[in-house]
CSV table of C-alpha atoms in Angstrom, one decimal:
chain,number,residue,atom,x,y,z
A,21,UNK,CA,2.2,-67.4,1.8
A,22,UNK,CA,-0.8,-66.4,-0.4
A,23,UNK,CA,-2.9,-64.8,2.8
A,24,UNK,CA,0.4,-62.7,3.3
A,25,UNK,CA,0.7,-61.7,-0.4
A,26,UNK,CA,-3.1,-60.8,-0.2
A,27,UNK,CA,-2.6,-58.8,2.6
A,28,UNK,CA,0.5,-56.7,1.4
A,29,UNK,CA,-1.8,-56.4,-1.9
A,30,UNK,CA,-4.7,-55.1,0.2
A,31,UNK,CA,-2.2,-52.7,2.0
A,32,UNK,CA,-1.0,-51.3,-1.1
A,33,UNK,CA,-4.2,-50.4,-2.7
A,34,UNK,CA,-5.3,-49.0,0.4
A,35,UNK,CA,-2.2,-46.4,0.3
A,36,UNK,CA,-2.7,-45.8,-3.2
A,37,UNK,CA,-6.2,-44.9,-2.7
A,38,UNK,CA,-5.5,-42.6,0.3
A,39,UNK,CA,-2.7,-41.1,-1.5
A,40,UNK,CA,-5.1,-40.5,-4.7
A,41,UNK,CA,-7.9,-39.2,-2.2
A,42,UNK,CA,-5.4,-36.7,-1.0
A,43,UNK,CA,-3.8,-35.6,-4.4
A,44,UNK,CA,-7.5,-35.4,-5.4
A,45,UNK,CA,-8.5,-33.3,-2.7
A,46,UNK,CA,-5.3,-31.2,-3.1
A,47,UNK,CA,-5.8,-30.9,-7.1
A,48,UNK,CA,-9.5,-29.6,-6.3
A,49,UNK,CA,-8.3,-27.1,-3.6
A,50,UNK,CA,-6.1,-25.6,-6.3
A,51,UNK,CA,-8.4,-25.3,-8.8
A,52,UNK,CA,-10.9,-23.6,-6.5
A,53,UNK,CA,-8.3,-21.2,-5.7
A,54,UNK,CA,-7.7,-20.4,-9.2
A,55,UNK,CA,-10.8,-20.0,-9.8
A,56,UNK,CA,-11.6,-17.6,-7.2
A,57,UNK,CA,-8.7,-15.7,-8.2
A,58,UNK,CA,-9.9,-15.4,-11.8
A,59,UNK,CA,-13.4,-14.5,-10.3
A,60,UNK,CA,-11.8,-11.6,-8.4
A,61,UNK,CA,-9.5,-10.9,-11.4
A,62,UNK,CA,-12.6,-10.2,-13.8
A,63,UNK,CA,-14.5,-8.1,-11.5
A,64,UNK,CA,-11.5,-5.8,-11.1
A,65,UNK,CA,-10.8,-5.6,-14.8
A,66,UNK,CA,-14.7,-5.3,-15.8
A,67,UNK,CA,-15.1,-2.2,-13.3
A,68,UNK,CA,-11.7,-0.6,-14.0
A,69,UNK,CA,-12.9,-0.9,-18.1
A,70,UNK,CA,-15.7,0.9,-17.0
A,71,UNK,CA,-14.0,3.8,-15.2
A,72,UNK,CA,-11.5,4.1,-17.9
A,73,UNK,CA,-14.1,4.7,-20.4
A,74,UNK,CA,-15.8,7.5,-18.6
A,75,UNK,CA,-12.3,9.2,-17.8
A,76,UNK,CA,-10.7,9.0,-20.7
A,77,UNK,CA,-13.8,10.0,-22.8
A,78,UNK,CA,-14.2,13.1,-20.6
A,79,UNK,CA,-10.4,13.9,-20.9
A,80,UNK,CA,-10.1,12.9,-24.7
A,81,UNK,CA,-12.8,15.9,-25.1
A,82,UNK,CA,-10.9,17.9,-22.6
A,83,UNK,CA,-7.6,17.6,-24.4
A,84,UNK,CA,-8.6,18.1,-28.0
A,85,UNK,CA,-10.8,21.4,-26.6
A,86,UNK,CA,-7.9,23.0,-25.2
A,87,UNK,CA,-5.6,22.2,-27.9
A,88,UNK,CA,-7.7,23.4,-31.1
A,89,UNK,CA,-9.1,26.4,-28.7
A,90,UNK,CA,-5.7,27.7,-28.3
A,91,UNK,CA,-4.7,26.9,-32.1
A,92,UNK,CA,-7.7,29.0,-33.1
A,93,UNK,CA,-6.8,31.9,-30.8
A,94,UNK,CA,-3.2,32.1,-31.7
A,95,UNK,CA,-2.2,30.7,-28.3
A,96,UNK,CA,0.9,28.1,-27.8
A,97,UNK,CA,0.1,25.5,-25.0
A,98,UNK,CA,4.0,24.5,-24.9
A,99,UNK,CA,3.2,21.5,-22.4
A,100,UNK,CA,0.9,19.1,-22.9
A,101,UNK,CA,-2.5,19.6,-21.9
A,102,UNK,CA,-3.3,15.8,-20.8
A,103,UNK,CA,0.2,15.9,-18.9
A,104,UNK,CA,-0.6,18.6,-16.9
A,105,UNK,CA,-3.6,16.8,-15.1
A,106,UNK,CA,-2.7,13.1,-15.9
A,107,UNK,CA,-2.7,12.3,-12.3
A,108,UNK,CA,-6.5,12.6,-12.1
A,109,UNK,CA,-6.9,8.9,-13.3
A,110,UNK,CA,-4.9,8.1,-9.9
A,111,UNK,CA,-8.0,9.0,-7.8
A,112,UNK,CA,-10.2,7.2,-10.1
A,113,UNK,CA,-8.3,3.8,-9.8
A,114,UNK,CA,-7.7,4.5,-5.8
A,115,UNK,CA,-11.6,4.8,-5.2
A,116,UNK,CA,-11.8,1.6,-7.2
A,117,UNK,CA,-9.5,-0.3,-4.9
A,118,UNK,CA,-11.0,0.8,-2.0
A,119,UNK,CA,-14.6,0.3,-3.0
A,120,UNK,CA,-14.1,-3.1,-4.5
A,121,UNK,CA,-12.1,-4.7,-2.1
A,122,UNK,CA,-14.3,-3.9,1.1
A,123,UNK,CA,-17.5,-5.1,-1.3
A,124,UNK,CA,-15.8,-8.3,-2.4
A,125,UNK,CA,-14.4,-9.5,1.0
A,126,UNK,CA,-17.6,-10.9,2.4
A,127,UNK,CA,-19.1,-12.2,-0.7
A,128,UNK,CA,-16.1,-14.0,-1.7
A,129,UNK,CA,-15.3,-15.5,1.7
A,130,UNK,CA,-18.9,-16.5,1.7
A,131,UNK,CA,-19.0,-18.2,-1.7
A,132,UNK,CA,-16.0,-20.3,-0.3
A,133,UNK,CA,-13.1,-18.1,-1.6
A,134,UNK,CA,-9.9,-17.4,0.5
A,135,UNK,CA,-8.2,-14.2,1.5
A,136,UNK,CA,-5.2,-15.2,-0.4
A,137,UNK,CA,-7.1,-15.6,-3.4
A,138,UNK,CA,-8.7,-12.6,-3.0
A,139,UNK,CA,-5.4,-10.8,-2.6
A,140,UNK,CA,-4.0,-12.7,-5.6
A,141,UNK,CA,-7.0,-11.7,-7.9
A,142,UNK,CA,-6.8,-7.9,-7.2
A,143,UNK,CA,-3.1,-8.1,-7.6
A,144,UNK,CA,-3.8,-9.7,-10.8
A,145,UNK,CA,-6.5,-7.5,-11.9
A,146,UNK,CA,-4.4,-4.2,-11.1
A,147,UNK,CA,-1.6,-5.5,-13.0
A,148,UNK,CA,-3.4,-6.1,-16.1
A,149,UNK,CA,-5.7,-3.3,-15.8
A,150,UNK,CA,-2.6,-1.3,-15.2
A,151,UNK,CA,-1.3,-2.4,-18.3
A,152,UNK,CA,-4.3,-1.4,-20.3
A,153,UNK,CA,-4.1,1.9,-18.4
A,154,UNK,CA,-0.6,2.4,-19.6
A,155,UNK,CA,-1.0,1.8,-23.3
A,156,UNK,CA,-4.2,3.9,-23.1
A,157,UNK,CA,-2.1,6.7,-21.8
A,158,UNK,CA,0.8,6.8,-24.0
A,159,UNK,CA,-1.7,6.4,-27.1
A,160,UNK,CA,-3.5,9.7,-25.8
A,161,UNK,CA,-0.1,11.4,-25.4
A,162,UNK,CA,0.8,10.4,-28.5
A,163,UNK,CA,-2.3,11.6,-30.5
A,164,UNK,CA,-2.1,14.6,-28.5
A,165,UNK,CA,1.4,15.5,-29.5
A,166,UNK,CA,0.4,14.8,-33.4
A,167,UNK,CA,-2.2,17.1,-32.8
A,168,UNK,CA,-0.4,20.2,-31.4
A,169,UNK,CA,2.2,19.6,-33.9
A,170,UNK,CA,0.0,19.2,-37.1
A,171,UNK,CA,-1.9,22.8,-35.6
A,172,UNK,CA,1.6,24.3,-35.5
A,173,UNK,CA,2.3,24.3,-31.9
A,174,UNK,CA,5.2,23.0,-29.4
A,175,UNK,CA,4.7,20.2,-27.5
A,176,UNK,CA,6.6,18.6,-24.5
A,177,UNK,CA,5.5,16.5,-21.2
A,178,UNK,CA,5.6,18.3,-17.7
A,179,UNK,CA,8.5,16.6,-16.2
A,180,UNK,CA,7.8,12.7,-16.3
A,181,UNK,CA,10.1,10.3,-18.0
A,182,UNK,CA,11.9,10.8,-21.1
A,183,UNK,CA,9.5,10.4,-24.0
A,184,UNK,CA,11.7,11.4,-27.1
A,185,UNK,CA,12.1,7.5,-28.7
A,186,UNK,CA,10.5,4.1,-28.9
A,187,UNK,CA,12.2,2.6,-26.0
A,188,UNK,CA,11.1,5.6,-23.7
A,189,UNK,CA,7.7,5.4,-25.0
A,190,UNK,CA,7.5,1.7,-23.9
A,191,UNK,CA,9.4,2.5,-20.7
A,192,UNK,CA,6.6,4.8,-20.2
A,193,UNK,CA,4.1,2.6,-21.1
A,194,UNK,CA,5.3,0.2,-18.2
A,195,UNK,CA,5.7,3.2,-15.7
A,196,UNK,CA,1.9,4.3,-16.3
A,197,UNK,CA,0.8,0.9,-16.1
A,198,UNK,CA,2.6,0.2,-12.6
A,199,UNK,CA,1.3,3.7,-11.4
A,200,UNK,CA,-2.2,2.8,-11.7
A,201,UNK,CA,-1.5,-0.6,-10.3
A,202,UNK,CA,0.0,0.9,-7.4
A,203,UNK,CA,-2.8,3.2,-6.5
A,204,UNK,CA,-5.3,0.8,-7.1
A,205,UNK,CA,-3.7,-1.5,-4.5
A,206,UNK,CA,-3.0,1.2,-2.1
A,207,UNK,CA,-7.1,2.0,-2.3
A,208,UNK,CA,-7.4,-1.8,-1.5
A,209,UNK,CA,-5.1,-1.2,1.2
A,210,UNK,CA,-7.0,1.5,2.6
A,211,UNK,CA,-10.4,-0.4,2.4
A,212,UNK,CA,-9.3,-3.3,4.2
A,213,UNK,CA,-8.0,-0.9,6.8
A,214,UNK,CA,-11.2,0.2,7.4
A,215,UNK,CA,-12.7,-3.2,7.5
A,216,UNK,CA,-10.1,-3.8,10.2
A,217,UNK,CA,-10.9,-0.8,12.4
A,218,UNK,CA,-13.7,1.3,10.5
A,219,UNK,CA,-12.7,4.8,11.0
A,220,UNK,CA,-9.3,4.4,13.0
A,221,UNK,CA,-8.5,2.1,10.4
A,222,UNK,CA,-8.9,4.9,7.9
A,223,UNK,CA,-5.6,6.4,9.5
A,224,UNK,CA,-3.8,4.0,7.9
A,225,UNK,CA,-4.0,6.0,4.5
A,226,UNK,CA,-0.8,7.7,6.4
A,227,UNK,CA,1.8,5.3,6.3
A,228,UNK,CA,0.2,3.5,3.3
A,229,UNK,CA,1.0,6.6,1.1
A,230,UNK,CA,4.3,5.5,1.2
A,231,UNK,CA,3.9,3.5,-2.2
A,232,UNK,CA,1.9,6.3,-3.5
A,233,UNK,CA,4.6,8.7,-2.9
A,234,UNK,CA,7.5,6.3,-4.2
A,235,UNK,CA,5.7,5.7,-7.7
A,236,UNK,CA,5.1,9.4,-8.0
A,237,UNK,CA,8.4,10.4,-7.3
A,238,UNK,CA,10.0,7.5,-9.7
A,239,UNK,CA,8.2,8.3,-12.2
A,240,UNK,CA,8.2,12.0,-12.1
A,241,UNK,CA,4.4,12.2,-12.2
A,242,UNK,CA,1.4,13.3,-10.2
A,243,UNK,CA,1.3,15.7,-7.5
A,244,UNK,CA,4.3,14.8,-5.4
A,245,UNK,CA,6.6,13.9,-8.1
A,246,UNK,CA,6.0,16.9,-10.2
A,247,UNK,CA,6.4,19.3,-7.3
A,248,UNK,CA,9.5,17.2,-6.2
A,249,UNK,CA,11.2,18.1,-9.6
A,250,UNK,CA,10.0,22.1,-9.8
A,251,UNK,CA,12.9,24.3,-10.2
A,252,UNK,CA,13.0,28.0,-9.1
A,253,UNK,CA,14.8,30.0,-11.4
A,254,UNK,CA,15.5,32.0,-9.5
A,255,UNK,CA,12.2,32.2,-7.8
A,256,UNK,CA,8.9,31.0,-7.4
A,257,UNK,CA,8.0,33.5,-10.7
A,258,UNK,CA,10.1,31.5,-12.7
A,259,UNK,CA,9.4,28.0,-11.5
A,260,UNK,CA,10.0,25.5,-13.9
A,261,UNK,CA,9.7,21.5,-14.4
A,262,UNK,CA,12.6,20.6,-16.8
A,263,UNK,CA,11.8,17.4,-18.9
A,264,UNK,CA,13.7,14.4,-17.8
A,265,UNK,CA,16.6,12.8,-20.1
A,266,UNK,CA,18.6,9.7,-20.2
A,267,UNK,CA,18.6,5.7,-20.0
A,268,UNK,CA,19.1,5.9,-16.1
A,269,UNK,CA,16.1,8.3,-15.6
A,270,UNK,CA,14.1,6.0,-17.6
A,271,UNK,CA,15.4,2.8,-15.7
A,272,UNK,CA,15.0,4.6,-12.2
A,273,UNK,CA,11.4,5.5,-13.2
A,274,UNK,CA,10.1,2.0,-14.0
A,275,UNK,CA,12.4,-0.1,-11.3
A,276,UNK,CA,11.0,2.6,-8.9
A,277,UNK,CA,7.3,2.2,-9.9
A,278,UNK,CA,7.9,-1.9,-9.9
A,279,UNK,CA,9.2,-1.4,-6.3
A,280,UNK,CA,6.3,0.8,-5.5
A,281,UNK,CA,3.8,-2.0,-6.7
A,282,UNK,CA,5.7,-4.7,-5.0
A,283,UNK,CA,5.5,-2.8,-1.3
A,284,UNK,CA,1.5,-2.1,-1.9
A,285,UNK,CA,0.8,-5.7,-3.1
A,286,UNK,CA,2.8,-7.1,0.4
A,287,UNK,CA,0.7,-4.8,2.6
A,288,UNK,CA,-2.5,-6.0,1.2
A,289,UNK,CA,-1.6,-9.7,1.5
A,290,UNK,CA,-0.6,-8.9,5.2
A,291,UNK,CA,-3.8,-6.8,5.9
A,292,UNK,CA,-6.3,-9.5,4.2
A,293,UNK,CA,-4.7,-12.2,6.2
A,294,UNK,CA,-6.4,-11.2,9.2
A,295,UNK,CA,-9.4,-9.2,8.0
A,296,UNK,CA,-12.7,-9.8,9.5
A,297,UNK,CA,-15.5,-10.7,7.7
A,298,UNK,CA,-17.5,-8.3,9.1
A,299,UNK,CA,-16.4,-4.2,9.8
A,300,UNK,CA,-15.3,-4.2,14.0
């Protein structure tokens, strides 16, 4: 009887040891995944901040110069100088997505990271960076409006979402943040497409334009969004982009932008799953 009890105890101890080993390995794998995601996220955010500093310093000088210059000469801009060309920040983060993901892929995998953690880090970095860009964009617009009105000029956005209440301003923060996140993710998808098939993979830019077009249309901003909302009254010489109004328009803009970002994230994950470490 004691022999049986001892054997049972030994078996139970061995089972516990095996279970603890499996749990330890699982915990280590999860911790490693989290560290890998955090490392990519940190790189994306730091690079995005550098891009933002250059972009917004130049844009602030441009907006102030245009506004003050028109006030001195007795002119009236009528629309936001920033808003007319605000879509330029899309191309800066698109470039960041293309270059960053292709540069990180081989290094990340060689360091023990997975393609899944790379996709997770890029997504997290895109969302955090987008939120920061959204806040800065709205602060810039509010500052420009304050400057224009203080100089006796009229100010309104060129189409875009409603911007006439605290709720609308908050909605614009969310929408602009999702715009930046979408374009960064689309850029990452284009970069991974190049890794898959080099120059032929770059042709993926055509179908991958879908999330970018969707986010432009939803937020009524960017080249596509602005052109889509042009009204000819009655001909091209009287073309106008009327300002957006209403809660439905605001919710559609934020919801459409969120959908566009989600589509871009799913496509990036699908492309990264089978991405070779070296371009073919």
